[in-house]
Coordinates of N, CA and C in Angstrom, one line a residue:
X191 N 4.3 -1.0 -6.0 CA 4.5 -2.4 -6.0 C 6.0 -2.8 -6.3
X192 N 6.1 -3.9 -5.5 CA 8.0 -4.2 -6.0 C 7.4 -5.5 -6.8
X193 N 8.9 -5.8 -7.9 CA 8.4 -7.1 -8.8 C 9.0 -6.4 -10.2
X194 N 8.4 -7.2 -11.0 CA 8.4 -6.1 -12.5 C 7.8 -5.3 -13.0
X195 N 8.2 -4.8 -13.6 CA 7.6 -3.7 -14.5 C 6.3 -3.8 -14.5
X196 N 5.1 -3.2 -14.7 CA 3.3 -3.3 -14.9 C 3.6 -2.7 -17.0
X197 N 3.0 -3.6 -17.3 CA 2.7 -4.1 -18.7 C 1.7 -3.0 -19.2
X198 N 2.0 -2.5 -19.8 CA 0.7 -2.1 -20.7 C 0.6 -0.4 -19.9
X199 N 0.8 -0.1 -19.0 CA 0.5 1.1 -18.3 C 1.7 2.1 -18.0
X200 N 1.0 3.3 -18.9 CA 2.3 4.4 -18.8 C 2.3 5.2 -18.3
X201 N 0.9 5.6 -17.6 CA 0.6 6.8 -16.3 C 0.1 6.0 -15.1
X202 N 0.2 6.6 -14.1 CA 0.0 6.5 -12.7 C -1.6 7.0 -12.3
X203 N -2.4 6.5 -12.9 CA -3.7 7.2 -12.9 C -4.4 7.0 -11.6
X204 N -3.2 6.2 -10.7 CA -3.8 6.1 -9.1 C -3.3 6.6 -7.7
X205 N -3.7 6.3 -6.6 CA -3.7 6.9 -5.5 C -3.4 5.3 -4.5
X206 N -2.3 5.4 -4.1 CA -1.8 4.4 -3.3 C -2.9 3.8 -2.3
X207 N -3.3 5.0 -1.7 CA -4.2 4.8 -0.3 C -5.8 5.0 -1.1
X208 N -5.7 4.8 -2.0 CA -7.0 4.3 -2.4 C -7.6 2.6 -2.4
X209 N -5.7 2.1 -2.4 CA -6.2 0.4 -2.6 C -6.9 -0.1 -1.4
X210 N -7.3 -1.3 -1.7 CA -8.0 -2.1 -0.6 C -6.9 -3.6 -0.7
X211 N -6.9 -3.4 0.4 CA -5.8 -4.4 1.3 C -6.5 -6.5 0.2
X212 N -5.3 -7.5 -0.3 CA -6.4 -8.2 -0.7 C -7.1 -9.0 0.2
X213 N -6.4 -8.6 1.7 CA -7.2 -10.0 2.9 C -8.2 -9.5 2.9
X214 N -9.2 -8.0 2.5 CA -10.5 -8.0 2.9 C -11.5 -8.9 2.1
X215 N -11.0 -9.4 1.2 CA -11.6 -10.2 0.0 C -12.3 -11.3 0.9
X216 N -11.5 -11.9 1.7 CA -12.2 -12.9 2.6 C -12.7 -12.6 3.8
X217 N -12.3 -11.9 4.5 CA -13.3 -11.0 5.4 C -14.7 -10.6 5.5
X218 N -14.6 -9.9 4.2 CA -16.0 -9.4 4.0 C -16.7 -10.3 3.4
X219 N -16.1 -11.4 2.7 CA -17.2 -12.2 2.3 C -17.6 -13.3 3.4
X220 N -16.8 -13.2 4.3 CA -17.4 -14.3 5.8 C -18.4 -13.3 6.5
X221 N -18.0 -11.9 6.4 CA -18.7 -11.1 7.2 C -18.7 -9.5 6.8
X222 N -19.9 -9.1 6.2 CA -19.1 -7.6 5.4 C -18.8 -6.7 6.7
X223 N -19.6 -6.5 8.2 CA -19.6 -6.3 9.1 C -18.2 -6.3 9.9
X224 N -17.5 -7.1 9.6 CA -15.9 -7.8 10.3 C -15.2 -6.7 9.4
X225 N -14.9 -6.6 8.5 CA -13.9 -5.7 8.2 C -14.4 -4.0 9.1
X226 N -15.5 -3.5 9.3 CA -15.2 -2.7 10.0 C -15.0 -2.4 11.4
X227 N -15.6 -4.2 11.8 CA -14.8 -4.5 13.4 C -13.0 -4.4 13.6
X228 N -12.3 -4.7 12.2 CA -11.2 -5.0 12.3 C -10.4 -3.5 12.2
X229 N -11.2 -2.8 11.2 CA -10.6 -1.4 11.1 C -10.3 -0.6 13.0
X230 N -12.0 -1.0 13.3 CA -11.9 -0.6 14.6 C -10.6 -0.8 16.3
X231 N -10.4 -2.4 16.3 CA -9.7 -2.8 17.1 C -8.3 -3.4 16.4
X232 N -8.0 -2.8 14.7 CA -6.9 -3.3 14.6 C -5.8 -2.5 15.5
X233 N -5.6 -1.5 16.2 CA -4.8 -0.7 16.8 C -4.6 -1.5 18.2
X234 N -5.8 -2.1 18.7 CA -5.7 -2.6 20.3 C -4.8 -3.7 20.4
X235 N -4.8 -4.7 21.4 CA -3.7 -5.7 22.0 C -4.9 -6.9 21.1
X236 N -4.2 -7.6 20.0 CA -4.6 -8.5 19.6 C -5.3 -9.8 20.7
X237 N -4.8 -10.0 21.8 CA -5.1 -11.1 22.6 C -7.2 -10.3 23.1
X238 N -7.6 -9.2 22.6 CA -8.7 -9.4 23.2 C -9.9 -10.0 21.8
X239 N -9.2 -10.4 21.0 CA -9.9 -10.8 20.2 C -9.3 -12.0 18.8
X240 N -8.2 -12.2 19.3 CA -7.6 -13.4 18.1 C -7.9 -14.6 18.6
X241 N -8.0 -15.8 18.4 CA -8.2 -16.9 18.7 C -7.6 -17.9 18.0
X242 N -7.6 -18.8 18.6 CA -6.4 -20.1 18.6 C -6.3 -20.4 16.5
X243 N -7.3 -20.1 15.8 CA -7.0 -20.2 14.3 C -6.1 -19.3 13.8
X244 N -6.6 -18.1 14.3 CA -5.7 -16.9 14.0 C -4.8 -17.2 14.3
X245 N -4.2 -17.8 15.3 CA -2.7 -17.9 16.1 C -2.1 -19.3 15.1
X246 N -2.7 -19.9 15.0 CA -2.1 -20.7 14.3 C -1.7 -20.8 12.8
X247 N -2.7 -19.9 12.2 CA -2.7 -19.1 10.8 C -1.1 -18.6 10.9
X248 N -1.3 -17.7 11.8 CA 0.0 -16.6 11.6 C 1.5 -17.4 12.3
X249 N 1.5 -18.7 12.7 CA 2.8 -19.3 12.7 C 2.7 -20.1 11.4
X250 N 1.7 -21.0 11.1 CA 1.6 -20.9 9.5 C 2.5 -20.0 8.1
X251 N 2.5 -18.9 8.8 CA 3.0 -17.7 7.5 C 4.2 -17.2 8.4
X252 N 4.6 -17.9 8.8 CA 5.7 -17.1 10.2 C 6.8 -17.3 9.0
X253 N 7.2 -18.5 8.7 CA 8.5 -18.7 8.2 C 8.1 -18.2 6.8
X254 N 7.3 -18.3 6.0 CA 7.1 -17.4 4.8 C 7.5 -15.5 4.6
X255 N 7.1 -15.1 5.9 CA 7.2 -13.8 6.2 C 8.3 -13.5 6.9
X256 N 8.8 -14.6 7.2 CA 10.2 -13.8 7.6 C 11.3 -14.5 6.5
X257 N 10.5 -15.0 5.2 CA 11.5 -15.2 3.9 C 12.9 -16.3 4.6
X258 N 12.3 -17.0 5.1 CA 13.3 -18.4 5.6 C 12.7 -19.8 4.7
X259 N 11.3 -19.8 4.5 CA 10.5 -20.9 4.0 C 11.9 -21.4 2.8
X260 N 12.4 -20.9 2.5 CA 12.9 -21.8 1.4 C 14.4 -20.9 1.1
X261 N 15.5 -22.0 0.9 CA 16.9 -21.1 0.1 C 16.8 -21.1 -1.0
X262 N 16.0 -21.8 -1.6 CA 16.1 -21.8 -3.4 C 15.4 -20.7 -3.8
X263 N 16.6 -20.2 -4.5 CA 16.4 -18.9 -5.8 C 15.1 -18.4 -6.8
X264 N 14.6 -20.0 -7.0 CA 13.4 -20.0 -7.9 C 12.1 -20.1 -6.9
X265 N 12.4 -20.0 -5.8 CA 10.9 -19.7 -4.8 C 11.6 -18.0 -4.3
X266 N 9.9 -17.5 -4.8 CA 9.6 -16.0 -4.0 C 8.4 -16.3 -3.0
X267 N 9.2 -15.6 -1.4 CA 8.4 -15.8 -0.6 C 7.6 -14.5 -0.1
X268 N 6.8 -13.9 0.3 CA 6.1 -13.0 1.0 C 6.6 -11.6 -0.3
X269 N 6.1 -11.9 -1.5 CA 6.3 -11.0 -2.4 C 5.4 -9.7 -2.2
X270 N 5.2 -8.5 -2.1 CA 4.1 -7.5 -2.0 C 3.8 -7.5 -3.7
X271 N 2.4 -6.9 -3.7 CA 2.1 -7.0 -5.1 C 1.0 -6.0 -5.2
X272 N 0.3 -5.9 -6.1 CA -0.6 -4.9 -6.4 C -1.0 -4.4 -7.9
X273 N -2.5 -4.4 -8.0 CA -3.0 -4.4 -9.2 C -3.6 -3.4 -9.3
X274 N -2.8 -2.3 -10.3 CA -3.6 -0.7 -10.6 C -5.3 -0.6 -11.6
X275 N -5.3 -2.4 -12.1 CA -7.2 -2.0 -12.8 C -8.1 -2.3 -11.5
X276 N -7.7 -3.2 -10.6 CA -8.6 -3.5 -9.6 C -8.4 -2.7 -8.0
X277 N -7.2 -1.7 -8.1 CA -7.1 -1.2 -7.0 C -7.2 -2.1 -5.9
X278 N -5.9 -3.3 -5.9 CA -5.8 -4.0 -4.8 C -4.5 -4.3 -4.5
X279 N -3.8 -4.4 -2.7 CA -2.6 -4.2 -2.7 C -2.0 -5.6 -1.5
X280 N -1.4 -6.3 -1.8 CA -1.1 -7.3 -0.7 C 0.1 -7.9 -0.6
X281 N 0.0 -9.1 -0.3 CA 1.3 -9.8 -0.3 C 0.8 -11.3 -0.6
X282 N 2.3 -12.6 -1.4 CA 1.4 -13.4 -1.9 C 2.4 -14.4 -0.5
X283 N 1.9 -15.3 -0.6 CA 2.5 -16.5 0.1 C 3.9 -16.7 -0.5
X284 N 3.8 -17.7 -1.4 CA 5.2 -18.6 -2.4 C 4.7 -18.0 -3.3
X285 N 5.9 -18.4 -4.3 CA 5.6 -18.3 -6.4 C 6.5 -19.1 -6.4
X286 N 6.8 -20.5 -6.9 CA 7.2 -21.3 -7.4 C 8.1 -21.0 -9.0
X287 N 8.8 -20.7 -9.1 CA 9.2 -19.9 -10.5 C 9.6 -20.9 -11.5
X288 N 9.8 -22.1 -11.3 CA 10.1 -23.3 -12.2 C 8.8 -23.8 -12.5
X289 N 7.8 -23.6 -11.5 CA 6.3 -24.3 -12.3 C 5.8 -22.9 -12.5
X290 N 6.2 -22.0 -12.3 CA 4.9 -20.9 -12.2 C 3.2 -21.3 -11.7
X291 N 3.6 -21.5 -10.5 CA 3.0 -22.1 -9.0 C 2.9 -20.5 -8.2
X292 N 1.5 -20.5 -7.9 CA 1.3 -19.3 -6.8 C 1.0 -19.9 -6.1
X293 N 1.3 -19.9 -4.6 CA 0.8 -20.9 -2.9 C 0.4 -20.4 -2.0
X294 N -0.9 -20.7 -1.8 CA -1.5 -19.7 -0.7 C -0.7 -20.6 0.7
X295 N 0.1 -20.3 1.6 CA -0.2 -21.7 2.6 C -1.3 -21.2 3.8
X296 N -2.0 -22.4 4.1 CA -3.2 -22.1 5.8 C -2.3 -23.1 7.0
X297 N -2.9 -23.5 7.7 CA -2.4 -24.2 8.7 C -3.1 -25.1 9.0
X298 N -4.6 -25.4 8.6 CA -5.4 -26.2 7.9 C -6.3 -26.1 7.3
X299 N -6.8 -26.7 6.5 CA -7.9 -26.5 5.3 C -9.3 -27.6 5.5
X300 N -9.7 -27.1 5.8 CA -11.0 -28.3 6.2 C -11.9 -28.4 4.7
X301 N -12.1 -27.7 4.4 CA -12.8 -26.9 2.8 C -12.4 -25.5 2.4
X302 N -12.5 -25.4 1.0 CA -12.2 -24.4 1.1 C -13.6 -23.2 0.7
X303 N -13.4 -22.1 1.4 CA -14.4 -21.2 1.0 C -14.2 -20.3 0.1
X304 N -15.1 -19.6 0.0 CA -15.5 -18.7 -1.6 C -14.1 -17.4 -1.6
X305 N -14.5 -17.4 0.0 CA -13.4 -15.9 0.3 C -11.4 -16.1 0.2
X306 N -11.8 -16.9 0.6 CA -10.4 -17.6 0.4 C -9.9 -17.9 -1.3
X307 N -10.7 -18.4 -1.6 CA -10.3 -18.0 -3.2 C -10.4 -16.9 -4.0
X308 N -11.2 -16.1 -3.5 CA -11.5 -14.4 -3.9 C -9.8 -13.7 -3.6
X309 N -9.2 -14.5 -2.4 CA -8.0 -14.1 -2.0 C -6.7 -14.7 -3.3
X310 N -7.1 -15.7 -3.6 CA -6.1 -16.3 -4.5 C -6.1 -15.5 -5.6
X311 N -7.6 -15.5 -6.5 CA -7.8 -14.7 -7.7 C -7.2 -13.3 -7.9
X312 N -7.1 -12.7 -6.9 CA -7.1 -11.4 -6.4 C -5.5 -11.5 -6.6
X313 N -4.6 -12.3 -6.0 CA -3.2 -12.3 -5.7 C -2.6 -12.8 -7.9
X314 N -2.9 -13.6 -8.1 CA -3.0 -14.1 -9.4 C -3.2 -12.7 -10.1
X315 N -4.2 -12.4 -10.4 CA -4.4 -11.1 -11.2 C -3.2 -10.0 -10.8
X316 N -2.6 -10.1 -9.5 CA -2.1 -8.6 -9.2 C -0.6 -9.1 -10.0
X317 N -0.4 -10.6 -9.8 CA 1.0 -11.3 -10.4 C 1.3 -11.1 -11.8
X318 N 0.1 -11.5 -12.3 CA 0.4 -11.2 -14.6 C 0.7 -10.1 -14.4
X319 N -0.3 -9.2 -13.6 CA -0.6 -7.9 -14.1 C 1.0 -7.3 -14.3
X320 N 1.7 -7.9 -13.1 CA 2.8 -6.9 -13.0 C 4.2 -8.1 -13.9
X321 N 3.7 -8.9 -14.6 CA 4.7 -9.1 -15.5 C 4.7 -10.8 -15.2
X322 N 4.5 -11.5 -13.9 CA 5.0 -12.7 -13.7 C 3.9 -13.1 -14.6
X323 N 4.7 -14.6 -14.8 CA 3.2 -15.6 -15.4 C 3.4 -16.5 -14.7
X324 N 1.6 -16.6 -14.3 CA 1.4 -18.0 -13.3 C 0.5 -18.8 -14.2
X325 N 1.0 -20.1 -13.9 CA 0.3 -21.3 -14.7 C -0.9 -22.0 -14.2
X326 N -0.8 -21.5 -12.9 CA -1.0 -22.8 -11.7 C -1.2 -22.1 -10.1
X327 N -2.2 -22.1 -9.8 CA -2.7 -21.7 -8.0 C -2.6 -23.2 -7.7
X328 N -2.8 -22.8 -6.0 CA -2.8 -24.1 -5.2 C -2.7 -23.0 -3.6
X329 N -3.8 -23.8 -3.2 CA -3.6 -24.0 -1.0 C -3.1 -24.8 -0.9
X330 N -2.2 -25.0 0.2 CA -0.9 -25.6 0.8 C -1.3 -25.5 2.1
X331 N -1.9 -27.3 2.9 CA -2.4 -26.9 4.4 C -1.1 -27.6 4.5
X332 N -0.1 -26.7 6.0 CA 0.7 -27.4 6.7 C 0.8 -28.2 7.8
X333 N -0.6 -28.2 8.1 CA -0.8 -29.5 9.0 C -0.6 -30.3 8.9
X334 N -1.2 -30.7 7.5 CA -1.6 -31.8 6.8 C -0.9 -32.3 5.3
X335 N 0.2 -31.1 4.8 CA 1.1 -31.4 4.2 C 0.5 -31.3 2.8
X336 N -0.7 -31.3 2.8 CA -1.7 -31.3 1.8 C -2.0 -29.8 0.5
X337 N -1.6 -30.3 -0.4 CA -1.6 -29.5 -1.6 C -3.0 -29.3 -2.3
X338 N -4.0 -28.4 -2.7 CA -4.9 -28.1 -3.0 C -5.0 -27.4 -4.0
X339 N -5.1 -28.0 -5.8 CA -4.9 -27.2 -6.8 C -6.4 -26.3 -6.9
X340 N -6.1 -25.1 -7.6 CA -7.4 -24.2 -7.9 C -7.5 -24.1 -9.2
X341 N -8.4 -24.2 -9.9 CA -8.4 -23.1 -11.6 C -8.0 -22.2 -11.8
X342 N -7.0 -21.3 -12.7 CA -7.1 -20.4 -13.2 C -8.2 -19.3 -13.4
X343 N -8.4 -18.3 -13.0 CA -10.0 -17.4 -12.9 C -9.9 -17.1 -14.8
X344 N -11.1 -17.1 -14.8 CA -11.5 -16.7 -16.3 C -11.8 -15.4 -16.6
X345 N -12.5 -14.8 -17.5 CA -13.4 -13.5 -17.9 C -14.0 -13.7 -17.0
X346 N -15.5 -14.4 -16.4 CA -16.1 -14.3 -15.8 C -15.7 -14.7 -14.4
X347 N -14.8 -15.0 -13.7 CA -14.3 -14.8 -12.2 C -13.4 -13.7 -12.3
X348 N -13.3 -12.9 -13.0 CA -12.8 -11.3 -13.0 C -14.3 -10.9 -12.7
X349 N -14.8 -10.7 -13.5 CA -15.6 -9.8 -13.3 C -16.6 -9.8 -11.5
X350 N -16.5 -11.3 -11.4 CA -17.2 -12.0 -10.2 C -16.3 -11.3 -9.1
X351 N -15.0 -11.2 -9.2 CA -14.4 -10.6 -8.3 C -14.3 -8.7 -8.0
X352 N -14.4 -8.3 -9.1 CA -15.1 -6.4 -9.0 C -15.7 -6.6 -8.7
X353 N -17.0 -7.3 -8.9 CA -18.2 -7.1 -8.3 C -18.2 -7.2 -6.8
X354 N -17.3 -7.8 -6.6 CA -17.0 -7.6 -5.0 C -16.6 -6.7 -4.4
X355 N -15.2 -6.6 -5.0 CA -14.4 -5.1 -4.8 C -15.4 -3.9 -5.0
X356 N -16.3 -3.9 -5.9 CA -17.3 -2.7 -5.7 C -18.3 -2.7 -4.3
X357 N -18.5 -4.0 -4.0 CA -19.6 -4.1 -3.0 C -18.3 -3.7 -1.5
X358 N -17.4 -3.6 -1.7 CA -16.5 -3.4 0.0 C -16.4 -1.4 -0.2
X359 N -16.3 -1.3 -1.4 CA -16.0 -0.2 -1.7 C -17.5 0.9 -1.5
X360 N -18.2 0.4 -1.5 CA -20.0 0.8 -1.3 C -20.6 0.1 0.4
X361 N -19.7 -0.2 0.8 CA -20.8 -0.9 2.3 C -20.2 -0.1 3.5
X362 N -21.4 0.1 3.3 CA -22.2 1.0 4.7 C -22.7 0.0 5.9
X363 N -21.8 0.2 6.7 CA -21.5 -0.3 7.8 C -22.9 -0.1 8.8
X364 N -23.4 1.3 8.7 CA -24.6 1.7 9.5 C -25.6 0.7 9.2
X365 N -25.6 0.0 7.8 CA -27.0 -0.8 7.2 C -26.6 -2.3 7.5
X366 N -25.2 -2.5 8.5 CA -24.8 -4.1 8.6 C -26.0 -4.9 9.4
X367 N -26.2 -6.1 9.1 CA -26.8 -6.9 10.6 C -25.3 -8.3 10.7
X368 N -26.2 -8.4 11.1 CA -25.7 -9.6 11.7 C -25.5 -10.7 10.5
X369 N -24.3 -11.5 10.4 CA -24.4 -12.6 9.1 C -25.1 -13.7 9.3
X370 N -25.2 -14.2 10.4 CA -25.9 -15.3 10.7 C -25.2 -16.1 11.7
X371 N -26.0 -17.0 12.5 CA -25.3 -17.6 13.3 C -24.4 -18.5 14.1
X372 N -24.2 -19.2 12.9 CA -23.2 -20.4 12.9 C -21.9 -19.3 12.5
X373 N -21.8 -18.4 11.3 CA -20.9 -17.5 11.4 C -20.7 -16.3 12.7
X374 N -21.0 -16.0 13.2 CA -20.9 -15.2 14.3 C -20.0 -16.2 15.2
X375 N -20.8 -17.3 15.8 CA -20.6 -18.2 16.6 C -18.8 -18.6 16.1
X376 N -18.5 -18.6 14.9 CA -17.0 -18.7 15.0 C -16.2 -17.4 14.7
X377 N -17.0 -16.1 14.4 CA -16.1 -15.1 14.3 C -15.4 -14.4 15.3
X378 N -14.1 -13.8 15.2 CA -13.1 -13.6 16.4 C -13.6 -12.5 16.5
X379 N -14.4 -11.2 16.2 CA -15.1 -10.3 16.8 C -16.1 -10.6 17.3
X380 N -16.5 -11.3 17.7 CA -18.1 -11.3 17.8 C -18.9 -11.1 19.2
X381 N -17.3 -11.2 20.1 CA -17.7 -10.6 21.7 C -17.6 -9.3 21.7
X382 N -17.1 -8.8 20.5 CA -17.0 -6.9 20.6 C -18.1 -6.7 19.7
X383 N -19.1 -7.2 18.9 CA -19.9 -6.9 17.7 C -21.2 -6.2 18.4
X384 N -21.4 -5.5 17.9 CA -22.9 -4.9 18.7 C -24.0 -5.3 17.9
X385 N -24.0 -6.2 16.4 CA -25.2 -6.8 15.7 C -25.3 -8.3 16.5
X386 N -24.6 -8.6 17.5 CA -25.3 -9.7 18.0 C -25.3 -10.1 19.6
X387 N -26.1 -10.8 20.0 CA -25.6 -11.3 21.3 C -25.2 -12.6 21.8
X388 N -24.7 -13.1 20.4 CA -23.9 -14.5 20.9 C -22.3 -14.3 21.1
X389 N -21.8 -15.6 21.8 CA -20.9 -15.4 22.0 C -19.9 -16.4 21.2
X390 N -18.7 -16.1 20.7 CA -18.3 -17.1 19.7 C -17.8 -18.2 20.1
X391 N -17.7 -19.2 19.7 CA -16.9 -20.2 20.1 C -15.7 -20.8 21.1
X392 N -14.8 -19.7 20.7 CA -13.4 -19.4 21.1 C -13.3 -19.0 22.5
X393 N -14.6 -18.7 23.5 CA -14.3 -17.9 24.8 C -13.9 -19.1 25.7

């Protein structure tokens, strides 16, 4: 991990390629099934399966990722990070270093879902862990210019969040079905999925 120092820990009691990436956090909780579509066709030509969210997601994080979003000193942008008790490894949006502000940005936010904050808690935890202190989460839709504060995770959204990371780390892909079909109907695999026969939205 780049950043500061990790607190408290004086052996390396881990294995790099043991982590799990933190975008599967929302993934698998839209679809546990999607993360191993994505393993499958992440190698191929993205156009046979991204759609117009995706695309607009990732100019969303364009200027964050290419560390232009901001000249000021006290914003970190497209930080990598990673937490050695939860074996999880990613990258954050902003960190605001004057509020100690973590910023997810989307490109719009209509509501927010469970998975998408599984992603924030996840990014938060990997930040103390390695020395920052954050005070304060928030979604940041740039559509809509709109700021969306989150809670702070407690004891019990730690633990709510292993429990997850245990359940990606145990799923067996042979036992998936189908999530259901309002979710299918918007998932960007779902013309390659063999648990269904609908077709998603996006065609």
């Amino acid at each position: 991990c780049s950043g500061k120092a990790l607190r408290g820990i004086t052996k390396p009691p881990w294995r790099m390629d043991d982590y799990l990436p933190i975008s599967l956090l929302n993934d698998f909780t839209f679809c546990p099934y999607s993360i191993y579509l994505h393993q499958v066709y992440m190698e191929t030509d993205e156009g046979l399966y991204k759609a117009l969210p995706q695309t607009r997601g990732t100019l969303a994080h364009e200027a964050v990722d290419r560390r232009t979003y901001s000249s000021r000193k006290d914003v970190l942008a497209s930080l990598t990070v990673c937490s050695h008790t939860l074996r999880l490894t990613g990258q954050i949006d902003l960190y605001r270093q004057d509020s100690r502000t973590l910023v997810e940005r989307k490109y719009h936010i209509r509501e927010l879902y469970r998975g998408q904050v599984y992603q924030l808690w996840a990014q938060y935890f990997c930040m103390t862990e390695m020395g920052y202190g954050v005070d304060h989460l928030a979604f940041h839709a740039t559509a809509s210019n709109r700021t969306i504060p989150v809670a702070l995770p407690q004891e019990a959204e730690r633990k709510e969040l292993e429990a997850l990371i245990e359940k990606i780390r145990t799923f067996d892909p042979g036992k998936a079905t189908a999530a259901g079909r309002n979710k299918c109907l918007h998932c960007i695999y779902c013309n390659l999925c063999d648990k269904t026969t609908e077709e998603n939205v996006y065609v």
